[in-house]
């Protein structure tokens, strides 16, 4: 290898590293730093040797290389330092699942990058923070940043752009932008196959499988994900293997093949136990395993996966809460203030700055303050409603009560005026069926409509709608939502495990197609938000 220049050695190193050829890249990294120290060249080569050697190492070893890099970089004339140090540390902590230290290092890197006006490092820090936004369930925010840098990539390398593209494709899948995602995935598959980038090719393959899963093309998703899974397991690329098996398990579950779904989920758990690397979707994995073994009446395995769920949920919850709290405070707010300062500075430099403009800014500030005050009042209002709601639900009986005699009489009076239109025997039949519908909690099934329920209870949808309007004193959609939300209130208050599920799982169990529909129905019924209600429960228990 003596015949190669430092630049050629770096190129070979990254070529091997990107294709997960760890042994080859390790040999080059070790040779590189020995060569740099022996030739006593410019300190920048020794610094670069530490960079090459920190990759694919355990966290303590990798951090030692970065610490050495930090020391030697003080004697290197390079505008990338010290921001580069903190970017490396942030990525190491992110890969080690320490999101708190990852965020803190990214914020520090961003500060130094802005001081040096290094546009590439600013972009890298922004992108890494965008990935954290995606982690805490804000894919829309993440996709905006990724799309911006994908379209404005002047300071970025081709490798950076390829990394953005694959993450942007994943973000589009998370926000159901399937057409945009499919286009990026096809582009990525063609590019990586052409350039023999096998690791990234299989990552695109895994995203392709997720795309077919989300578009309900399960045979295709299974076929593709089995290939990606085999590649990642063979090459010990654990996190990618876990995501491939997550989508594979979901595909098998949707195809009614529970045993194959469980097989993949058990393998995921074994890798998590080995690596301690978690990801938010693990909650769904353990919930499925718990329900599977409950159905099998295997108490030991059910208990085992309950314990695993509680442990993983605690780890995820800690990371989630910290990032959710600190990311807006340490990144979003300073960014807005910085933008505000830039605007004011620009306005001051313009000769035609007028009192009108200043007045507008003042009015805008007042308007923002009014919005903040209103938001705080609304938050307190939600809190008070949630407290009263918890008290009310606690005092209620867990069984569904029939209407009082007075209510029935009142409704009968309303009905009497319609008697020539609605026969008594039909009313009696429908009310009896509605009672069964409520007592057996059949309202928790998805896809219920007035037509589908009328068909099940063997009546006319018009009759059903009218009986609900008269006797339940509400429209059918409101009747259905009220039953579900009343059930949810009791369950959330009394079932700690149910509360620990993410909102999409809770929504699904209540018969809603998505968490947005559930949240909207919850607020309409209770007058407060689901978040405020859960926060008050946590505060009181």
Coordinates of C-alpha atoms in Angstrom, one line a residue:
X1 CA 0.0 0.0 0.0
X2 CA 3.0 2.3 0.2
X3 CA 2.5 3.2 -3.5
X4 CA -0.8 5.0 -2.7
X5 CA -1.1 8.6 -1.7
X6 CA -3.0 9.7 1.4
X7 CA -5.9 10.8 -0.8
X8 CA -6.0 7.4 -2.6
X9 CA -6.0 5.6 0.7
X10 CA -8.9 7.7 1.9
X11 CA -10.9 6.9 -1.2
X12 CA -10.2 3.2 -0.9
X13 CA -11.2 3.3 2.8
X14 CA -14.6 4.9 2.2
X15 CA -15.3 2.7 -0.7
X16 CA -14.8 -0.4 1.5
X17 CA -16.6 1.2 4.5
X18 CA -19.7 2.1 2.4
X19 CA -20.0 -1.5 1.3
X20 CA -19.6 -2.8 4.8
X21 CA -16.3 -4.4 4.1
X22 CA -15.1 -3.7 7.6
X23 CA -11.9 -5.8 7.7
X24 CA -10.5 -4.2 4.5
X25 CA -11.4 -0.7 5.7
X26 CA -9.8 -1.4 9.2
X27 CA -6.5 -2.5 7.5
X28 CA -6.3 0.7 5.4
X29 CA -7.2 2.9 8.5
X30 CA -4.4 1.4 10.6
X31 CA -1.9 1.6 7.7
X32 CA -2.9 5.2 7.1
X33 CA -2.2 6.5 10.6
X34 CA 1.1 4.5 10.9
X35 CA 2.2 6.0 7.6
X36 CA 1.3 9.5 8.7
X37 CA 3.1 9.2 12.1
X38 CA 6.2 7.6 10.6
X39 CA 6.6 10.2 7.8
X40 CA 5.9 12.9 10.4
X41 CA 3.9 14.7 7.7
X42 CA 1.5 17.6 8.2
X43 CA -0.5 17.0 11.3
X44 CA -3.7 17.0 9.2
X45 CA -2.8 13.5 7.9
X46 CA -2.5 12.2 11.5
X47 CA -5.8 13.9 12.3
X48 CA -7.4 12.2 9.3
X49 CA -5.9 8.9 10.5
X50 CA -7.8 9.3 13.8
X51 CA -11.0 10.0 11.8
X52 CA -10.6 6.8 9.7
X53 CA -9.8 4.7 12.7
X54 CA -12.9 5.7 14.8
X55 CA -15.3 4.1 12.4
X56 CA -16.8 0.7 13.1
X57 CA -15.4 0.7 16.7
X58 CA -17.2 0.3 20.0
X59 CA -18.3 3.6 21.5
X60 CA -15.5 3.9 24.2
X61 CA -12.8 3.1 21.6
X62 CA -14.3 5.4 19.0
X63 CA -14.5 8.3 21.5
X64 CA -10.8 7.9 22.3
X65 CA -9.9 8.4 18.7
X66 CA -12.1 11.5 18.6
X67 CA -10.5 12.8 21.8
X68 CA -7.1 12.4 20.1
X69 CA -8.5 14.2 17.1
X70 CA -9.6 17.0 19.2
X71 CA -6.2 17.5 20.7
X72 CA -4.2 17.3 17.5
X73 CA -6.7 19.5 15.6
X74 CA -5.7 22.5 17.7
X75 CA -2.4 22.4 15.7
X76 CA -4.1 22.0 12.4
X77 CA -5.2 25.0 10.2
X78 CA -8.6 23.7 9.2
X79 CA -11.8 25.7 9.3
X80 CA -13.8 22.5 9.9
X81 CA -12.6 22.4 13.5
X82 CA -13.9 22.3 16.2
X83 CA -17.4 21.7 14.7
X84 CA -16.2 18.5 13.1
X85 CA -15.4 17.0 16.5
X86 CA -18.9 17.5 17.8
X87 CA -20.5 16.2 14.6
X88 CA -18.5 13.0 15.0
X89 CA -19.5 12.7 18.7
X90 CA -23.1 13.4 17.9
X91 CA -23.2 10.6 15.3
X92 CA -21.4 8.2 17.7
X93 CA -23.9 8.8 20.5
X94 CA -26.9 8.7 18.0
X95 CA -25.7 5.2 16.8
X96 CA -25.3 4.2 20.5
X97 CA -28.9 5.2 21.3
X98 CA -27.8 8.0 23.6
X99 CA -30.1 10.7 22.1
X100 CA -29.5 13.2 24.8
X101 CA -25.8 13.4 24.2
X102 CA -26.3 13.2 20.4
X103 CA -28.6 16.3 20.4
X104 CA -26.2 18.3 22.7
X105 CA -23.2 17.6 20.4
X106 CA -25.2 18.4 17.3
X107 CA -26.3 21.8 18.8
X108 CA -22.6 22.5 19.8
X109 CA -21.4 21.6 16.3
X110 CA -24.1 23.9 14.8
X111 CA -22.9 26.8 16.9
X112 CA -19.3 26.4 15.9
X113 CA -20.2 25.8 12.2
X114 CA -22.2 29.0 12.2
X115 CA -19.3 30.9 13.7
X116 CA -17.0 29.7 11.0
X117 CA -19.8 30.1 8.4
X118 CA -19.2 26.5 7.2
X119 CA -22.3 25.9 5.1
X120 CA -21.6 22.2 4.7
X121 CA -21.3 21.6 8.5
X122 CA -24.4 23.7 9.1
X123 CA -26.3 21.5 6.7
X124 CA -25.0 18.2 8.3
X125 CA -26.0 19.4 11.8
X126 CA -29.4 20.5 10.5
X127 CA -29.9 17.1 8.8
X128 CA -28.9 15.1 11.9
X129 CA -31.3 17.1 14.0
X130 CA -34.0 16.4 11.3
X131 CA -33.4 12.7 11.9
X132 CA -34.1 13.3 15.6
X133 CA -37.3 15.0 14.6
X134 CA -38.3 12.0 12.7
X135 CA -37.5 9.8 15.7
X136 CA -39.9 11.7 18.0
X137 CA -42.8 11.4 15.5
X138 CA -42.4 14.6 13.5
X139 CA -41.8 13.2 10.0
X140 CA -43.3 16.3 8.3
X141 CA -40.7 18.6 10.0
X142 CA -38.0 16.1 9.1
X143 CA -39.0 15.8 5.5
X144 CA -39.1 19.6 5.1
X145 CA -35.4 19.9 6.1
X146 CA -34.4 16.9 4.0
X147 CA -36.2 18.2 0.9
X148 CA -34.6 21.6 1.3
X149 CA -31.1 20.2 1.4
X150 CA -31.9 17.7 -1.4
X151 CA -32.9 20.6 -3.6
X152 CA -30.2 23.0 -2.3
X153 CA -27.1 20.8 -2.2
X154 CA -24.4 23.2 -3.3
X155 CA -22.2 22.7 -0.2
X156 CA -22.8 18.9 0.0
X157 CA -20.9 15.9 -1.5
X158 CA -22.5 13.3 -3.6
X159 CA -22.3 10.9 -0.7
X160 CA -24.2 13.4 1.5
X161 CA -26.9 13.7 -1.2
X162 CA -27.3 9.9 -1.5
X163 CA -27.7 9.7 2.3
X164 CA -30.4 12.5 2.2
X165 CA -32.2 10.8 -0.6
X166 CA -32.7 7.5 1.2
X167 CA -33.8 9.2 4.4
X168 CA -36.2 11.5 2.5
X169 CA -37.7 8.4 0.8
X170 CA -38.3 7.0 4.3
X171 CA -39.9 10.2 5.5
X172 CA -42.2 10.3 2.5
X173 CA -43.4 6.8 3.4
X174 CA -44.0 8.0 7.0
X175 CA -46.3 10.8 5.8
X176 CA -48.1 8.7 3.1
X177 CA -46.5 10.5 0.2
X178 CA -46.2 7.2 -1.6
X179 CA -45.7 8.6 -5.2
X180 CA -42.8 10.7 -4.1
X181 CA -41.3 7.9 -2.1
X182 CA -41.6 5.4 -4.9
X183 CA -39.8 7.7 -7.3
X184 CA -36.9 8.2 -4.9
X185 CA -36.7 4.4 -4.2
X186 CA -36.6 3.4 -7.8
X187 CA -33.9 6.0 -8.5
X188 CA -31.9 4.8 -5.5
X189 CA -32.2 1.1 -6.5
X190 CA -30.9 1.8 -10.0
X191 CA -28.1 4.1 -8.9
X192 CA -26.8 1.8 -6.1
X193 CA -27.0 -1.4 -8.3
X194 CA -25.1 0.4 -11.1
X195 CA -22.4 1.5 -8.7
X196 CA -22.2 -1.7 -6.7
X197 CA -23.3 -0.1 -3.5
X198 CA -24.7 -3.2 -2.0
X199 CA -25.5 -2.0 1.6
X200 CA -27.4 1.0 0.4
X201 CA -29.1 -1.1 -2.4
X202 CA -30.5 -3.4 0.3
X203 CA -31.6 -0.4 2.3
X204 CA -33.6 0.8 -0.7
X205 CA -34.8 -2.7 -1.1
X206 CA -36.1 -2.6 2.5
X207 CA -37.8 0.7 1.8
X208 CA -39.4 -0.8 -1.3
X209 CA -40.8 -3.6 0.9
X210 CA -42.2 -1.0 3.3
X211 CA -43.8 0.8 0.4
X212 CA -45.5 -2.4 -0.8
X213 CA -46.6 -3.1 2.8
X214 CA -48.1 0.3 3.2
X215 CA -49.9 0.0 -0.1
X216 CA -51.3 -3.4 0.9
X217 CA -49.3 -5.4 -1.7
X218 CA -48.3 -8.0 0.9
X219 CA -46.9 -10.9 -1.4
X220 CA -44.5 -8.3 -3.0
X221 CA -43.4 -6.9 0.3
X222 CA -42.7 -10.3 1.8
X223 CA -40.7 -11.4 -1.3
X224 CA -38.5 -8.2 -1.2
X225 CA -38.1 -8.0 2.5
X226 CA -36.9 -11.6 2.8
X227 CA -34.1 -10.7 0.4
X228 CA -33.1 -7.6 2.4
X229 CA -33.4 -9.4 5.7
X230 CA -31.0 -12.2 4.5
X231 CA -28.4 -9.7 3.3
X232 CA -28.4 -7.6 6.5
X233 CA -28.3 -10.7 8.8
X234 CA -25.5 -12.3 6.8
X235 CA -23.4 -9.0 7.0
X236 CA -24.3 -8.3 10.7
X237 CA -25.9 -5.0 9.9
X238 CA -28.2 -5.2 12.9
X239 CA -30.4 -2.1 12.9
X240 CA -31.2 -2.4 9.2
X241 CA -31.9 -6.1 9.7
X242 CA -34.3 -5.2 12.5
X243 CA -36.2 -2.7 10.3
X244 CA -36.4 -5.2 7.5
X245 CA -37.8 -7.8 9.9
X246 CA -40.2 -5.3 11.4
X247 CA -41.8 -4.6 8.0
X248 CA -41.6 -8.3 7.2
X249 CA -43.4 -9.2 10.4
X250 CA -46.1 -6.6 9.7
X251 CA -46.5 -8.0 6.2
X252 CA -46.9 -11.6 7.5
X253 CA -49.4 -10.3 10.2
X254 CA -51.5 -8.6 7.5
X255 CA -51.4 -11.8 5.5
X256 CA -52.8 -13.8 8.5
X257 CA -49.5 -15.7 9.0
X258 CA -49.0 -15.0 12.7
X259 CA -46.4 -17.7 13.2
X260 CA -44.0 -16.1 10.6
X261 CA -44.7 -12.6 12.1
X262 CA -43.7 -13.9 15.5
X263 CA -40.6 -15.6 14.1
X264 CA -39.4 -12.2 12.8
X265 CA -40.3 -10.3 16.0
X266 CA -38.5 -12.8 18.2
X267 CA -35.4 -12.4 16.1
X268 CA -35.7 -8.6 16.4
X269 CA -35.8 -9.0 20.2
X270 CA -32.7 -11.2 20.2
X271 CA -30.7 -8.6 18.3
X272 CA -32.0 -5.8 20.6
X273 CA -30.8 -7.9 23.6
X274 CA -27.4 -8.3 22.0
X275 CA -26.9 -4.7 20.8
X276 CA -29.1 -2.6 23.2
X277 CA -30.1 -0.5 20.2
X278 CA -33.7 0.5 20.4
X279 CA -36.2 2.2 18.0
X280 CA -39.7 3.5 18.6
X281 CA -41.5 0.8 16.6
X282 CA -40.3 -1.9 19.1
X283 CA -43.4 -1.1 21.2
X284 CA -45.5 -2.6 18.4
X285 CA -43.3 -5.7 18.2
X286 CA -43.7 -6.5 21.9
X287 CA -47.4 -5.7 21.9
X288 CA -47.9 -8.3 19.1
X289 CA -45.8 -10.9 20.9
X290 CA -47.7 -10.4 24.2
X291 CA -51.1 -10.8 22.4
X292 CA -49.8 -13.8 20.4
X293 CA -48.7 -15.7 23.5
X294 CA -51.8 -14.6 25.4
X295 CA -53.9 -16.2 22.6
X296 CA -51.7 -19.3 22.9
X297 CA -52.2 -19.3 26.7
X298 CA -48.4 -19.5 27.1
X299 CA -48.2 -17.5 30.4
X300 CA -44.4 -17.8 30.7
X301 CA -43.6 -16.2 27.3
X302 CA -46.4 -13.7 27.8
X303 CA -44.8 -12.6 31.1
X304 CA -41.3 -12.5 29.5
X305 CA -42.4 -10.2 26.7
X306 CA -44.4 -8.0 29.1
X307 CA -41.2 -7.5 31.0
X308 CA -39.3 -6.8 27.8
X309 CA -41.9 -4.3 26.7
X310 CA -41.8 -2.4 30.0
X311 CA -38.0 -2.3 29.9
X312 CA -37.8 -1.1 26.3
X313 CA -40.7 1.3 26.8
X314 CA -38.9 2.9 29.7
X315 CA -35.8 3.4 27.6
X316 CA -37.7 4.8 24.6
X317 CA -39.8 7.1 26.8
X318 CA -36.8 8.6 28.5
X319 CA -35.2 9.4 25.1
X320 CA -38.5 10.6 23.6
X321 CA -39.3 12.9 26.5
X322 CA -35.8 14.5 26.5
X323 CA -35.7 15.1 22.8
X324 CA -39.3 16.4 22.7
X325 CA -38.5 18.9 25.4
X326 CA -35.0 20.0 24.5
X327 CA -35.1 20.0 20.7
X328 CA -37.5 22.9 20.4
X329 CA -35.7 24.8 23.2
X330 CA -32.2 24.3 22.0
X331 CA -32.7 24.2 18.2
X332 CA -36.0 25.5 17.0
X333 CA -36.2 28.6 19.3
X334 CA -32.5 29.7 18.8
X335 CA -33.0 29.2 15.0
X336 CA -36.1 31.5 15.0
X337 CA -34.3 34.1 17.1
X338 CA -31.3 33.9 14.8
X339 CA -33.6 34.4 11.8
X340 CA -35.2 37.3 13.6
X341 CA -31.8 38.9 14.3
X342 CA -30.8 38.5 10.7
X343 CA -34.0 40.2 9.5
X344 CA -33.6 43.1 11.9
X345 CA -29.9 43.5 10.9
X346 CA -30.9 43.5 7.2
X347 CA -33.6 46.1 7.8
X348 CA -31.2 48.3 9.7
X349 CA -28.7 48.2 6.8
X350 CA -31.3 49.5 4.5
X351 CA -31.6 53.2 4.3
X352 CA -35.3 53.2 3.7
X353 CA -36.0 51.5 7.1
X354 CA -39.1 53.4 8.3
X355 CA -41.1 53.7 11.5
X356 CA -43.9 51.9 9.7
X357 CA -41.7 48.8 9.4
X358 CA -40.7 49.0 13.0
X359 CA -44.3 49.5 14.0
X360 CA -45.2 46.3 12.0
X361 CA -42.5 44.3 13.8
X362 CA -43.8 45.6 17.2
X363 CA -47.4 44.7 16.3
X364 CA -46.2 41.3 15.2
X365 CA -44.4 40.8 18.5
X366 CA -47.5 41.9 20.4
X367 CA -49.6 39.5 18.3
X368 CA -47.2 36.7 19.1
X369 CA -47.4 37.5 22.8
X370 CA -51.2 37.5 22.6
X371 CA -51.1 34.1 20.9
X372 CA -48.8 32.8 23.6
X373 CA -51.1 34.1 26.3
X374 CA -54.1 32.5 24.6
X375 CA -52.2 29.3 24.2
X376 CA -51.3 29.2 27.9
X377 CA -54.9 29.9 28.8
X378 CA -56.1 27.2 26.5
X379 CA -53.5 24.8 28.0
X380 CA -54.9 25.6 31.5
X381 CA -58.4 25.2 30.3
X382 CA -57.5 21.7 28.9
X383 CA -55.8 20.9 32.1
X384 CA -58.9 21.8 34.2
X385 CA -61.2 19.9 31.9
X386 CA -58.9 16.9 32.1
X387 CA -58.9 17.0 35.9
X388 CA -62.7 17.2 36.1
X389 CA -62.9 14.4 33.5
X390 CA -60.6 12.1 35.5
X391 CA -62.7 12.7 38.6
X392 CA -65.9 12.1 36.7
X393 CA -64.7 8.9 35.1
X394 CA -63.4 7.6 38.4
X395 CA -66.8 8.0 40.0
X396 CA -68.6 6.2 37.2
X397 CA -69.5 2.6 37.2
X398 CA -67.4 0.4 34.7
X399 CA -70.6 -1.2 33.5
X400 CA -72.9 0.5 30.9
X401 CA -76.1 1.8 32.5
X402 CA -79.5 1.8 30.8
X403 CA -81.3 5.1 30.3
X404 CA -83.4 6.2 33.2
X405 CA -87.2 5.8 33.1
X406 CA -87.7 9.5 32.6
X407 CA -85.4 9.5 29.6
X408 CA -87.2 6.6 28.0
X409 CA -90.5 8.3 28.6
X410 CA -89.2 11.5 27.1
X411 CA -88.0 9.6 24.1
X412 CA -91.2 7.7 23.8
X413 CA -93.0 11.1 23.6
X414 CA -90.8 12.2 20.8
X415 CA -91.3 8.8 19.1
X416 CA -95.1 9.0 19.4
X417 CA -95.2 11.9 17.0
X418 CA -93.4 9.7 14.4
X419 CA -95.4 6.6 15.1
X420 CA -97.1 6.5 11.7
X421 CA -93.6 6.4 10.1
X422 CA -91.8 3.9 12.4
X423 CA -93.5 0.7 13.6
X424 CA -93.2 -0.2 17.3
X425 CA -91.9 -3.8 16.6
X426 CA -89.0 -2.4 14.5
X427 CA -88.1 0.1 17.2
X428 CA -88.1 -2.6 19.8
X429 CA -85.9 -4.8 17.7
X430 CA -83.4 -2.0 16.9
X431 CA -83.1 -0.9 20.5
X432 CA -82.5 -4.5 21.6
X433 CA -79.7 -4.9 19.0
X434 CA -78.1 -1.6 20.0
X435 CA -78.1 -2.7 23.6
X436 CA -76.2 -5.9 22.6
X437 CA -73.9 -3.7 20.3
X438 CA -73.0 -1.6 23.3
X439 CA -72.7 -4.3 26.0
X440 CA -70.5 -6.5 23.8
X441 CA -68.3 -3.5 22.8
X442 CA -68.8 -4.3 19.1
X443 CA -68.4 -0.5 18.4
X444 CA -64.6 -1.1 18.7
X445 CA -64.4 -2.8 15.4
X446 CA -63.1 -0.8 12.4
X447 CA -65.2 0.2 9.4
X448 CA -68.5 0.5 11.2
X449 CA -71.1 2.6 9.3
X450 CA -74.9 3.0 9.7
X451 CA -75.3 0.8 6.6
X452 CA -73.0 -2.0 7.8
X453 CA -74.6 -2.1 11.2
X454 CA -78.1 -2.0 9.8
X455 CA -77.2 -5.0 7.6
X456 CA -75.8 -6.9 10.6
X457 CA -78.9 -6.4 12.7
X458 CA -81.2 -7.1 9.8
X459 CA -83.0 -3.7 9.5
X460 CA -83.1 -0.7 7.2
X461 CA -80.4 1.9 7.6
X462 CA -83.0 4.7 7.5
X463 CA -84.8 3.1 10.5
X464 CA -81.6 2.6 12.4
X465 CA -80.5 6.2 11.8
X466 CA -83.9 7.5 13.0
X467 CA -84.0 5.3 16.1
X468 CA -80.5 6.5 17.1
X469 CA -81.5 10.1 16.5
X470 CA -84.6 9.8 18.6
X471 CA -83.5 7.4 21.4
X472 CA -79.8 8.3 21.7
X473 CA -80.5 11.9 20.8
X474 CA -77.6 12.2 18.4
X475 CA -76.5 11.3 14.9
X476 CA -75.1 7.8 14.2
X477 CA -71.5 9.0 13.8
X478 CA -71.7 10.9 17.1
X479 CA -73.3 7.9 18.8
X480 CA -70.4 5.6 17.6
X481 CA -67.7 8.1 18.5
X482 CA -69.2 8.7 22.0
X483 CA -69.2 5.0 22.7
X484 CA -65.6 4.6 21.7
X485 CA -64.4 7.7 23.6
X486 CA -66.3 6.8 26.8
X487 CA -64.7 3.3 26.6
X488 CA -61.3 4.9 26.0
X489 CA -61.6 7.2 29.0
X490 CA -62.2 4.3 31.4
X491 CA -59.5 2.1 29.8
X492 CA -56.9 4.8 29.7
X493 CA -57.5 5.7 33.4
X494 CA -57.4 2.2 34.7
X495 CA -55.1 0.3 32.3
X496 CA -51.4 1.3 32.6
X497 CA -50.3 -1.0 29.8
X498 CA -53.0 0.5 27.5
X499 CA -51.7 4.0 28.3
X500 CA -48.2 3.1 27.4
X501 CA -49.1 2.2 23.8
X502 CA -48.4 4.8 21.2
X503 CA -51.4 6.8 19.9
X504 CA -51.7 4.8 16.6
X505 CA -52.0 1.5 18.5
X506 CA -54.7 3.0 20.9
X507 CA -56.6 4.4 17.9
X508 CA -56.5 1.0 16.1
X509 CA -57.9 -0.8 19.2
X510 CA -60.7 1.7 19.4
X511 CA -61.7 1.1 15.8
X512 CA -60.3 4.3 14.3
X513 CA -58.3 4.2 11.0
X514 CA -55.6 6.6 12.3
X515 CA -54.5 8.5 15.4
X516 CA -55.6 11.9 13.9
X517 CA -59.2 10.7 13.7
X518 CA -59.1 9.4 17.2
X519 CA -57.5 12.6 18.6
X520 CA -60.2 14.7 16.9
X521 CA -63.0 12.6 18.2
X522 CA -61.5 12.6 21.7
X523 CA -61.4 16.4 21.8
X524 CA -64.9 16.8 20.4
X525 CA -66.3 14.5 23.0
X526 CA -64.4 15.7 26.1
X527 CA -63.4 19.3 25.3
X528 CA -59.8 18.6 26.1
X529 CA -56.9 16.9 24.3
X530 CA -55.7 13.4 24.6
X531 CA -52.2 14.6 25.6
X532 CA -53.6 16.8 28.4
X533 CA -55.7 13.9 29.7
X534 CA -52.8 11.5 29.8
X535 CA -50.5 14.1 31.4
X536 CA -53.0 14.6 34.2
X537 CA -53.4 10.9 34.7
X538 CA -49.6 10.6 35.1
X539 CA -49.6 13.5 37.5
X540 CA -52.3 12.0 39.7
X541 CA -51.2 8.4 39.8

